[in-house]
Coordinates of C-alpha atoms in Angstrom, one line a residue:
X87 CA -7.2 -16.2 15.6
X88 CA -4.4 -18.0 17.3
X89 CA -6.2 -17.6 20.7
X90 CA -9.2 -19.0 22.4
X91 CA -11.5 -16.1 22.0
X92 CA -14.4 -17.3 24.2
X93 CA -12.0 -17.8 27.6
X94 CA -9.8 -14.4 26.5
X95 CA -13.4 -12.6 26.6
X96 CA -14.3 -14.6 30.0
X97 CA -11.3 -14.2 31.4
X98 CA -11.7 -10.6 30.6
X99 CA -15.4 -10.4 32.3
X100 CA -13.8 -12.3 35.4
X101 CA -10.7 -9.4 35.8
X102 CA -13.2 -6.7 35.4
X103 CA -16.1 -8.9 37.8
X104 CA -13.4 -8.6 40.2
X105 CA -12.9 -4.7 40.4
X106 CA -16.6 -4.6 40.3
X107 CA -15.9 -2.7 37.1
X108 CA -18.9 -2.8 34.0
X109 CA -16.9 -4.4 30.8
X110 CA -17.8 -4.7 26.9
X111 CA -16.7 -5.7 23.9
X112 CA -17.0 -2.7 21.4
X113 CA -15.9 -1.3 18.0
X114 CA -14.8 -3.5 15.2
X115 CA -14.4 -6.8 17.7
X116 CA -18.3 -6.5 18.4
X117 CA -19.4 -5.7 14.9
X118 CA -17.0 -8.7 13.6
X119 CA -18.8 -11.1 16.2
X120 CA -22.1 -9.9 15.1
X121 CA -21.5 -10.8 11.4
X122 CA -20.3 -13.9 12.4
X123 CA -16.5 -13.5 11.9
X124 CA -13.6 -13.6 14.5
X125 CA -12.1 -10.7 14.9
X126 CA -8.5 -10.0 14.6
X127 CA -7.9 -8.0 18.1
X128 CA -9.8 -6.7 20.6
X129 CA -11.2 -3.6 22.1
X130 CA -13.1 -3.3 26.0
X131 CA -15.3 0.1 27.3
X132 CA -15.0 -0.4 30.8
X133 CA -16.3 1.9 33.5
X134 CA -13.2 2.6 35.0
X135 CA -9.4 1.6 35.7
X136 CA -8.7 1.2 31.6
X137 CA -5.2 1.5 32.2
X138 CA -4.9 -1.0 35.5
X139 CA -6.5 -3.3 34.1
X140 CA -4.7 -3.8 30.9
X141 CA -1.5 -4.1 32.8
X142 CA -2.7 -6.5 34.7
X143 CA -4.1 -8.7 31.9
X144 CA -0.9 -8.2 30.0
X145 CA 1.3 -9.6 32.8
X146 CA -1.3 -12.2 33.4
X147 CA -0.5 -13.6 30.0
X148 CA 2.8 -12.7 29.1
X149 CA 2.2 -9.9 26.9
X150 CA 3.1 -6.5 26.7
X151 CA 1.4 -3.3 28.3
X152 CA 1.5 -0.2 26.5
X153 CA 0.0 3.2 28.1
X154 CA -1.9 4.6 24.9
X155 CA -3.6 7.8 26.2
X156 CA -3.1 8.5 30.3
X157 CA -6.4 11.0 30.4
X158 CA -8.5 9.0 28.5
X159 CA -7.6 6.0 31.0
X160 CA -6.4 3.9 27.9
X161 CA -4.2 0.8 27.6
X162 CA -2.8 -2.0 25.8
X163 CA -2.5 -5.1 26.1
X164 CA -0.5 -7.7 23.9
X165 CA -0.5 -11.0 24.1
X166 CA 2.4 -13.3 22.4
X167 CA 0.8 -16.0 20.1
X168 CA 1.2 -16.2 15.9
X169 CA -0.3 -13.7 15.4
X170 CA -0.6 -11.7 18.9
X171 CA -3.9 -10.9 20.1
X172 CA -3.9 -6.8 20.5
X173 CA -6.6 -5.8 23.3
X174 CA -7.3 -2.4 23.7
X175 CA -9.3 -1.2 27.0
X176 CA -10.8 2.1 27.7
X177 CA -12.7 4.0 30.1
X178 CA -16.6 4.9 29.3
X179 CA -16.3 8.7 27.0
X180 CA -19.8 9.2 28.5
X181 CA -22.1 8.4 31.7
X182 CA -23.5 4.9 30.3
X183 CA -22.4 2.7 27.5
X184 CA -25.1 3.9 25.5
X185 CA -24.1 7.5 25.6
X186 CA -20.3 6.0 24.7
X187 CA -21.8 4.1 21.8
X188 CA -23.5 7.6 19.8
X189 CA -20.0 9.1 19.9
X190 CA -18.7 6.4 17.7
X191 CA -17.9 7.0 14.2
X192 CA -20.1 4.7 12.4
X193 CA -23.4 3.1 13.5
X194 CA -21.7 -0.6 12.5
X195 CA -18.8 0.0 15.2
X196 CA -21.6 1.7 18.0
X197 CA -22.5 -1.7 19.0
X198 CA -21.3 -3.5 22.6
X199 CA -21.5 -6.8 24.2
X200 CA -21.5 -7.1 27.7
X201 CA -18.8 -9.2 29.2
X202 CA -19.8 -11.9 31.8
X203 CA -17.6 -14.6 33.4
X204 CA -20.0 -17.7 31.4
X205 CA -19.9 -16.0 28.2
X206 CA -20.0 -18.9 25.1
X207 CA -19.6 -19.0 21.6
X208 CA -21.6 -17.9 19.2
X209 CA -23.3 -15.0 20.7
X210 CA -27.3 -14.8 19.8
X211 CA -27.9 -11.6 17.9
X212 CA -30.0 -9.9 21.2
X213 CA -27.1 -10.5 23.0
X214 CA -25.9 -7.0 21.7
X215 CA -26.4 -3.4 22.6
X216 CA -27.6 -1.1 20.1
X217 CA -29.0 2.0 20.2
X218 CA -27.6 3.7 16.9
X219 CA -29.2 0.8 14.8
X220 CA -26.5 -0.9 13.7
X221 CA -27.3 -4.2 13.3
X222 CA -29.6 -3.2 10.6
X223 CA -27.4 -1.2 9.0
X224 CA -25.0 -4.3 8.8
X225 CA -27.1 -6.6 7.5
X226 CA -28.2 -4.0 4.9
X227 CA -24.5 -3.0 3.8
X228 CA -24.7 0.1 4.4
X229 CA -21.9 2.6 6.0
X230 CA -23.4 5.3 7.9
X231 CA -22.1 7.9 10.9
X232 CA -23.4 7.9 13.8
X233 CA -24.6 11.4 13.9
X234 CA -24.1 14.6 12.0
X235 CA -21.1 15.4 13.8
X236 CA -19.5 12.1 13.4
X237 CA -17.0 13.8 10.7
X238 CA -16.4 17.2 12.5
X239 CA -15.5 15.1 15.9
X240 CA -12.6 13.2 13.9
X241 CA -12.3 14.2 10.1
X242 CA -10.3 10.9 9.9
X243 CA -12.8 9.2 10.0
X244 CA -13.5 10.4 6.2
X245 CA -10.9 8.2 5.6
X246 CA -12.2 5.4 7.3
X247 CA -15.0 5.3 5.5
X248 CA -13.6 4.5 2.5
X249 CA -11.0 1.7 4.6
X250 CA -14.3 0.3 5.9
X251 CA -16.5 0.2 2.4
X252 CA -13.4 -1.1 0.4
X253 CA -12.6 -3.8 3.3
X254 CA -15.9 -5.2 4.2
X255 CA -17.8 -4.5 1.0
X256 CA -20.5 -1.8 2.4
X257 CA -21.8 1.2 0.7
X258 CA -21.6 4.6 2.2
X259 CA -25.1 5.7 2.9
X260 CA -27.1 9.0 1.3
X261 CA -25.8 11.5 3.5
X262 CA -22.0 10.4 4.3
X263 CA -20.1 12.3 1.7
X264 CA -21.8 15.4 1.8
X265 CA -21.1 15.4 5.2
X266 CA -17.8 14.6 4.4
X267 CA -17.4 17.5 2.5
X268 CA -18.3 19.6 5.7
X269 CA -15.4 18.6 7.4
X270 CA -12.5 17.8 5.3
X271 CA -10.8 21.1 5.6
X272 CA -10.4 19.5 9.3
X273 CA -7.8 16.7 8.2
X274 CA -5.5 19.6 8.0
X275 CA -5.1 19.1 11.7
X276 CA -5.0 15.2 12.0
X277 CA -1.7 13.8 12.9
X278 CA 0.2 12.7 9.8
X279 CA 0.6 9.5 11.1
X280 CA -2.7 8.6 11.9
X281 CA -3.4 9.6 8.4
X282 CA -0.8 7.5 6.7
X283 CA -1.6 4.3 8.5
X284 CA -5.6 5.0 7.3
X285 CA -4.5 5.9 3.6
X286 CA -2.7 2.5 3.4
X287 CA -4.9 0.4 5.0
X288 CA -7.3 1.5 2.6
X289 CA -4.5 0.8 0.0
X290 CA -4.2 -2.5 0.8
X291 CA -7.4 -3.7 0.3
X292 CA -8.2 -5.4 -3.2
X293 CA -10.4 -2.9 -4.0
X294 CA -9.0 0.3 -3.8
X295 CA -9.6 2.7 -6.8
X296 CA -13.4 3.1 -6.1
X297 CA -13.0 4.4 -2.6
X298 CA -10.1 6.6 -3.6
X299 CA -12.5 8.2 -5.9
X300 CA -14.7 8.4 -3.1
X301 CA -11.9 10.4 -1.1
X302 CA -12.3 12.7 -3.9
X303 CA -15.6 12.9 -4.2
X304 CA -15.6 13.9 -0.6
X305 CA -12.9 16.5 -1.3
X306 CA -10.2 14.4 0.8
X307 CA -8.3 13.2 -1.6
X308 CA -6.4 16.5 -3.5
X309 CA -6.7 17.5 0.6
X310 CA -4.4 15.0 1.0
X311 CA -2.3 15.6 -1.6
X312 CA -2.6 19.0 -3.1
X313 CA -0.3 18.3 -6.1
X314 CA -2.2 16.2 -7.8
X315 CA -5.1 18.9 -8.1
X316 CA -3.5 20.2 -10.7
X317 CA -3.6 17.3 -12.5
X318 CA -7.4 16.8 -12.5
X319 CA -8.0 19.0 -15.5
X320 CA -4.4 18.4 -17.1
X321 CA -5.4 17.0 -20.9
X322 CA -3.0 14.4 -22.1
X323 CA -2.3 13.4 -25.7
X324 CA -4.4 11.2 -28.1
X325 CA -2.1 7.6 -27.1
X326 CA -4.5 8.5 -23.4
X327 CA -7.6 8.5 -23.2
X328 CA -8.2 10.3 -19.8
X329 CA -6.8 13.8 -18.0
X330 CA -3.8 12.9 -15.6
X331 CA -5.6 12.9 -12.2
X332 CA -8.3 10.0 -13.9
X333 CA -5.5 8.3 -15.4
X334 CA -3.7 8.2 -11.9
X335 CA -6.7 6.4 -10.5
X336 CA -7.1 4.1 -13.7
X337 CA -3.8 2.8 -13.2
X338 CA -4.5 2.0 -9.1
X339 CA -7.8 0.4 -10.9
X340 CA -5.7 -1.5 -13.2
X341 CA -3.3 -2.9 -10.5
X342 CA -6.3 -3.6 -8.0
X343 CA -7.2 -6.2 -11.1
X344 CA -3.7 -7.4 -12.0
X345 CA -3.5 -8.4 -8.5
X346 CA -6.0 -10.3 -8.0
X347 CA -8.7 -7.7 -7.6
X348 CA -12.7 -7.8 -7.4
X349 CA -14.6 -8.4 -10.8
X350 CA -17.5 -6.5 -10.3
X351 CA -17.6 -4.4 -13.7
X352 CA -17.8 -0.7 -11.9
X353 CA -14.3 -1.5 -10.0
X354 CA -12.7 -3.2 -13.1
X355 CA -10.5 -0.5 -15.2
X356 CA -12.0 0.4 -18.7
X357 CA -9.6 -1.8 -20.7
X358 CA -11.0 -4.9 -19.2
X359 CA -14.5 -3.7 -18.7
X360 CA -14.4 -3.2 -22.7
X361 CA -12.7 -6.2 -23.4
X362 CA -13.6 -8.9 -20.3
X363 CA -11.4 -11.6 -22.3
X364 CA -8.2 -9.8 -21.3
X365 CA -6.2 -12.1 -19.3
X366 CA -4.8 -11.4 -15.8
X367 CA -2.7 -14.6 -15.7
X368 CA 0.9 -12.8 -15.0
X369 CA 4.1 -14.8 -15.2
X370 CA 5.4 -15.5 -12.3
X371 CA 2.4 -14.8 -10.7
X372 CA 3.1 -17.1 -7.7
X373 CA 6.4 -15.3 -6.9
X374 CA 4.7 -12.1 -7.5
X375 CA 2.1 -12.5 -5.3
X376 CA 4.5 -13.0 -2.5
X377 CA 6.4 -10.1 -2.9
X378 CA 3.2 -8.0 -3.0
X379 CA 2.1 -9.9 0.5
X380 CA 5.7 -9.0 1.6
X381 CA 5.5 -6.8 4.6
X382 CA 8.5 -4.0 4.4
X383 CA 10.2 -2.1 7.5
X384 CA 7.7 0.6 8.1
X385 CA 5.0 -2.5 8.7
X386 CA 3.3 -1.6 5.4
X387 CA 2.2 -4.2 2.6
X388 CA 4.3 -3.6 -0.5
X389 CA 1.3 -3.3 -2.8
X390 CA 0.0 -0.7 -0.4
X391 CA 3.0 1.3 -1.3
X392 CA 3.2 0.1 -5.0
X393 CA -0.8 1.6 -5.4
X394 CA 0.3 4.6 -3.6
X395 CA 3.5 4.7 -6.3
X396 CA 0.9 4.7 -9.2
X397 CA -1.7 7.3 -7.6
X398 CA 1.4 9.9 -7.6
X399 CA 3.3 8.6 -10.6
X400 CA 2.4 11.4 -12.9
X401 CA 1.8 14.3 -10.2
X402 CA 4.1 16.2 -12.4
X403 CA 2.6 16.2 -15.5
X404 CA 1.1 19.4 -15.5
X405 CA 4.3 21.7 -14.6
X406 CA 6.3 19.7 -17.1
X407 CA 3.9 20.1 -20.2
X408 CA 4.7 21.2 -23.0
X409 CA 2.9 21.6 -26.5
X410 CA 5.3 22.0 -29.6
X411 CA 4.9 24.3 -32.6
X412 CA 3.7 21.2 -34.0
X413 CA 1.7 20.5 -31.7
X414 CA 3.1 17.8 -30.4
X415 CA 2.8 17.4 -26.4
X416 CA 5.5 16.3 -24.0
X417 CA 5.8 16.1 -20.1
X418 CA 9.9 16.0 -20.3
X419 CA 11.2 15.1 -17.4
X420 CA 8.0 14.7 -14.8
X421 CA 9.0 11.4 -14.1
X422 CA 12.4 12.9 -12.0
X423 CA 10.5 16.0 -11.1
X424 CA 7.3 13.7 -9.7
X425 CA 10.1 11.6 -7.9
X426 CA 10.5 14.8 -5.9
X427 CA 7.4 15.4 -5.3
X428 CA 6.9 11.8 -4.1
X429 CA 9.9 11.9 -1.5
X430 CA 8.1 15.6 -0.3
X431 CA 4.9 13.2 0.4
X432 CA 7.1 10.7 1.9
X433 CA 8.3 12.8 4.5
X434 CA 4.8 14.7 4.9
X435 CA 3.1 11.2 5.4
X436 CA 5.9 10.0 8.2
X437 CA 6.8 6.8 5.6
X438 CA 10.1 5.3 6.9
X439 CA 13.2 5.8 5.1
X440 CA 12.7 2.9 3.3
X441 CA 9.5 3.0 2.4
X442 CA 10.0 6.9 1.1
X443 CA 12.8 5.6 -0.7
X444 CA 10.5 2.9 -2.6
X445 CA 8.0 5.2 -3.6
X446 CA 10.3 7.8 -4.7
X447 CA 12.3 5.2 -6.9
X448 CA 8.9 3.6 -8.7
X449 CA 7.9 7.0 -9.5
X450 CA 11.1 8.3 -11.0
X451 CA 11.4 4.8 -13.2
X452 CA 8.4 4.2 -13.7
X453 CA 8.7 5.2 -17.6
X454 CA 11.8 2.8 -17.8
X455 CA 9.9 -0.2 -18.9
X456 CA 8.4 1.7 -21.6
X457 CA 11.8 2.6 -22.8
X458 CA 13.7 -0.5 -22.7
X459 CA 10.4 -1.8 -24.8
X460 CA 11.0 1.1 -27.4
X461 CA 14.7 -0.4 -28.1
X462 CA 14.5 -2.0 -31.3
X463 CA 17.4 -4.3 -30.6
X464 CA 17.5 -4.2 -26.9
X465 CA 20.8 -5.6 -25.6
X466 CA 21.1 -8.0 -22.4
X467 CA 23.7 -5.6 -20.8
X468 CA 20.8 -3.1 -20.9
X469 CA 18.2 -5.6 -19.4
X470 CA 21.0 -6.6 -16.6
X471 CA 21.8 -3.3 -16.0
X472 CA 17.9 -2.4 -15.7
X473 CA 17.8 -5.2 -13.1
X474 CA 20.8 -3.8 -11.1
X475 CA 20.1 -0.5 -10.8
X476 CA 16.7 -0.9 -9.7
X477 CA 17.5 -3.6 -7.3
X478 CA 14.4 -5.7 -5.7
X479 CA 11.4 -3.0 -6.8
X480 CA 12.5 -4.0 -10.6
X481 CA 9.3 -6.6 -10.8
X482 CA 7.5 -3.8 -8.6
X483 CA 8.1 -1.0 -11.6
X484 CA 7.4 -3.8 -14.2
X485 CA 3.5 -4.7 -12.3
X486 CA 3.5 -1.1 -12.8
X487 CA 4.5 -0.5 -16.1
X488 CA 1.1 -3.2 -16.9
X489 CA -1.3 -1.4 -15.0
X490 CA -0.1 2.1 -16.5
X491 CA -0.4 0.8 -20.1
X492 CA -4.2 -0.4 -19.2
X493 CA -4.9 2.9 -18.2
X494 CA -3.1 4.6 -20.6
X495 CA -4.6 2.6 -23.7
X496 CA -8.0 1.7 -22.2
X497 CA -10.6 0.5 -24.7
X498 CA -7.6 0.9 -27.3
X499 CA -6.2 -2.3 -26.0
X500 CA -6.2 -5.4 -27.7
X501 CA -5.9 -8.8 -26.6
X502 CA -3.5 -9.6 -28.9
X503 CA -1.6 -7.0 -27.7
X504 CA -2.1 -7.5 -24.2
X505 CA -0.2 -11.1 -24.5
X506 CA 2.1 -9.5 -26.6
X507 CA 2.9 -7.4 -23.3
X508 CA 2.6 -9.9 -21.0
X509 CA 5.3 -11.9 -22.9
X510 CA 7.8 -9.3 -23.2
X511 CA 7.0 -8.6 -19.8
X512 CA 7.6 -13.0 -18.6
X513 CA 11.0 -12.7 -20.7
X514 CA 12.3 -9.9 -18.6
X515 CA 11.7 -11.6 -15.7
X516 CA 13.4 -14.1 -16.7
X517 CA 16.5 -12.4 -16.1
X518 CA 15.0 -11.5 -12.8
X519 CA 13.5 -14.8 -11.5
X520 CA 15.5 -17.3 -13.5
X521 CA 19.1 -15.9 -14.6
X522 CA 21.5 -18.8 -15.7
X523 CA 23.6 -20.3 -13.0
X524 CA 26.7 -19.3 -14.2
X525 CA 25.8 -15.6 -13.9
X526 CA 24.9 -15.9 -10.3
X527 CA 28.2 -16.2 -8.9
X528 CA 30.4 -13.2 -9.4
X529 CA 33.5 -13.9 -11.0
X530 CA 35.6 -11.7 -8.7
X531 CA 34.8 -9.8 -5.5
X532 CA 36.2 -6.4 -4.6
X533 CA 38.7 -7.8 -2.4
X534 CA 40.2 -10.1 -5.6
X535 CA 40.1 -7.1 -7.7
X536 CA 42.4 -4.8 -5.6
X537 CA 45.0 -7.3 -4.7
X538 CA 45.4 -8.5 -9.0
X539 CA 45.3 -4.6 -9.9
X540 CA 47.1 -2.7 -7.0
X541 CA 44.4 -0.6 -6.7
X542 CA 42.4 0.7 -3.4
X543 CA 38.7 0.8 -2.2
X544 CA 36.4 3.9 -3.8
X545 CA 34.4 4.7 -6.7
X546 CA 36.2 3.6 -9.8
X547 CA 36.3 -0.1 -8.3
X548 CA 32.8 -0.1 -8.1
X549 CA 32.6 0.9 -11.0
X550 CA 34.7 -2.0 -12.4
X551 CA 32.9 -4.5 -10.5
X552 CA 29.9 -3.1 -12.3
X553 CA 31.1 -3.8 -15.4
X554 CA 32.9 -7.2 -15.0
X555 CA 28.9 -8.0 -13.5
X556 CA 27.4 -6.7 -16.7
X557 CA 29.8 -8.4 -19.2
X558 CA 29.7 -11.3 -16.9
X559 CA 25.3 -11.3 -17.1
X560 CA 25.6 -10.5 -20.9
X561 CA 27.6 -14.0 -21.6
X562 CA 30.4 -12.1 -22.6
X563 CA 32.9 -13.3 -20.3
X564 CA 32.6 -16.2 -18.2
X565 CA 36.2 -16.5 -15.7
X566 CA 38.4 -14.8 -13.2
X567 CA 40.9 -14.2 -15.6
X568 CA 38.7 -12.7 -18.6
X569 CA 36.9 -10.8 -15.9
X570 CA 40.5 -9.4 -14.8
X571 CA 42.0 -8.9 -18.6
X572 CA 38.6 -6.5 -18.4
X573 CA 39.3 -4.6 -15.9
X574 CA 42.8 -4.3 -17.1
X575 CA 41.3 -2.9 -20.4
X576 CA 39.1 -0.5 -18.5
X577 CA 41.7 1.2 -16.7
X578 CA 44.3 1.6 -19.6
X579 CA 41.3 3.6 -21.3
X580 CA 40.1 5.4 -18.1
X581 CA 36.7 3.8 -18.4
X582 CA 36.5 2.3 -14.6
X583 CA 35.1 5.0 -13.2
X584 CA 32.5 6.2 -16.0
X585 CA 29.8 4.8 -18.2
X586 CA 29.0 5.3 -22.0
X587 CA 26.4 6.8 -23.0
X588 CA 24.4 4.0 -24.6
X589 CA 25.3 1.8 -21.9
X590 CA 27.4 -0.4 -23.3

């Protein structure tokens, strides 16, 4: 935290002292402070004038006040600073702070410390209320609701749970997922954006496939997403060694490990559970690692999205099966069906345009890897175009394609041919990562080609461009003019505006 926590808090008790107006720190802030870890933002129970008085703290400090809910008396505050500070202040849901505290979700977030103008750093363990026991419940680990109701009063919070347990390592205690299972038909009325921003929080975390298989366990998972219960019982040929819906989850399993995941053995996937000397060393795993940190538009971590891409990636595996006289099984076409499927979701869940647009494309290409490794004599103008056409999510389908064949072969795997995937894998990126210099500077722009050919803007010049850029990547031509005696060659034959069917 950017900020001075202890004079924000006192500051805080001094506005409130002021109104003669009863303040405390609650909910994640007061359970972070009682583990002994700053918290991130902020969140006040006051007795009254929420609203007020996080306008007036805002413009105290700069910030910016947003009105979050008028009738609950709610507001916003938030302050400027790498990162901002986000304070949240409410008015009491109940009489007394205690009665406000049992109508939290989980006994860890029912605990509150009163705000007073000399308030100092660190705060003694007594300092805090709690009447839900939550301080034990802390120490111990454990996740538990704050009541029976807990669920049925906000079946989000079914979500958080699993957020919460994957994030701050707790386990959910006895009773949480079968009353869970009470009231998950419920999340068929929470907002789809409050369910989103849960889901990929929960995403995010390193440890993700355990708690999504707590989702299902709790019956919120193919709640969620009802296409992939048909997948739960869909049988896959002998190359896999689970049904599709276990598969799915293998492969979030496999990617929580690949990117740096925990190494307890009940989170690892089976392929490295059954052989622990697999290596998770991934070329370019600097640049990699960066571009899975990488925030995108929607606000949304990019492995967030890239582990929701390999949850759905098969969703369509059980409309397109089909077993052959021979009985031999295929799923034609599910990648381009489950792309559809995936931009449906997209738009269910409230993802932004682009980030709908990423998980749709990782789904539909997500066999393309595979492919372009089947190629017994795999041309470069097939690599470049790979590259091109799938833009920056090409090393994003690749971290899939390695997670997928993990979960695919499972104990099958070898280590042998593990680094034999990993390599193949390091010399495509390459390309991606480290192209020559002499193929990073187009040859001619669009402008250059229109003026030397007479022709005007529209398809068949992109079209040219695109192949002046793949001969150009392939080492097959290396100036303007060969570039231009190219183009010249393509028009003569008609084949600016279309493209072979092998590619070349």
């Amino acid at each position: 935290m950017s900020h001075d926590l202890a004079a924000i808090l006192r500051d805080l008790a001094s506005r409130c002292a002021a109104r003669g107006v009863a303040a405390w720190l609650t909910g994640g802030a007061a359970r972070d402070l009682a583990s002994g870890r700053l918290p991130a933002d902020l969140d006040l129970a006051v007795a009254a004038d929420g609203l007020e008085l996080a306008r007036a703290f805002a413009n105290a400090h700069g910030g910016a006040f947003v009105r979050l809910d008028t009738g609950r008396d709610t507001g916003r505050a938030v302050l400027p600073g790498a990162p901002p500070l986000t304070v949240d202040i409410a008015r009491l849901r109940a009489p007394t702070i205690e009665g406000d505290l049992e109508l939290r979700d989980f006994t860890i977030n029912a605990l509150a410390l009163p705000l007073t103008p000399t308030l100092t750093l660190p705060i003694p363990a007594t300092a805090f209320l709690d009447p839900t026991g939550g301080r034990a419940d802390l120490q111990a680990g454990v996740l538990r609701p704050c009541g029976p109701r807990s669920f049925h009063d906000d079946p989000l919070r079914i979500l958080r749970a699993g957020r919460l347990c994957a994030t701050l390592g707790l386990i959910p205690a006895p009773e949480v997922v079968p009353l869970a299972r009470t009231a998950v038909a419920g999340l068929d009325q929470v907002a789809a954006e409050r369910i989103r921003d849960e889901l990929l929080k929960l995403l995010d975390a390193p440890a993700t496939a355990p708690w999504l298989r707590f989702l299902d366990d709790c019956g919120a998972l193919t709640r969620i997403f009802p296409e992939l219960e048909p997948a739960r019982s869909c049988e896959q040929p002998h190359i896999h060694f689970l049904p599709v819906l276990a598969h799915s989850l293998e492969t979030v399993a496999a990617l929580d490990w690949l990117l740096g995941g925990p190494t307890e053995a009940a989170a690892l996937p089976v392929a490295v559970r059954t052989h622990p000397e697999l290596t998770r060393e991934l070329p370019y795993a600097g640049a990699l690692a960066a571009l899975m940190a990488e925030r995108r538009a929607g606000g949304h971590r990019r492995q967030a999205l890239l582990k929701l891409a390999a949850l759905l990636h098969d969703n369509a595996k059980p409309q397109t099966k089909t077993t052959h006289p021979a009985g031999r099984v295929s799923f034609h076409q599910h990648q381009e069906l489950g792309a559809v499927a995936a931009a449906r979701i997209g738009r269910r869940l409230r993802l932004s345009r682009s980030d709908s647009s990423y998980l749709t494309l990782v789904v539909r290409e997500h066999m393309r890897p595979g492919q372009l490794r089947a190629v017994e004599a795999l041309t470069l103008r097939a690599v470049n175009r790979f590259f091109r056409e799938l833009g920056d999510a090409a090393p994003d389908v690749l971290l899939h394609e390695l997670a997928d064949h993990l979960a695919t072969r499972g104990p099958a795997v070898s280590a042998a041919g593990w680094a034999e995937h990993l390599a193949w894998m390091a010399g495509l990126l390459d390309h991606y990562y480290a192209p020559p210099p002499e193929r990073r500077v187009p040859l001619i722009d669009g402008h250059g080609l229109m003026a030397a050919l007479g022709i005007g803007p529209g398809p068949r010049l992109g079209a040219l461009l695109r192949e002046i850029a793949e001969a150009q990547a392939a080492g097959e031509i290396s100036t303007r003019e060969e570039a231009l005696a190219l183009a010249r060659a393509k028009l003569g034959t008609g084949a600016g505006a279309t493209r072979t069917e092998d590619g070349s």
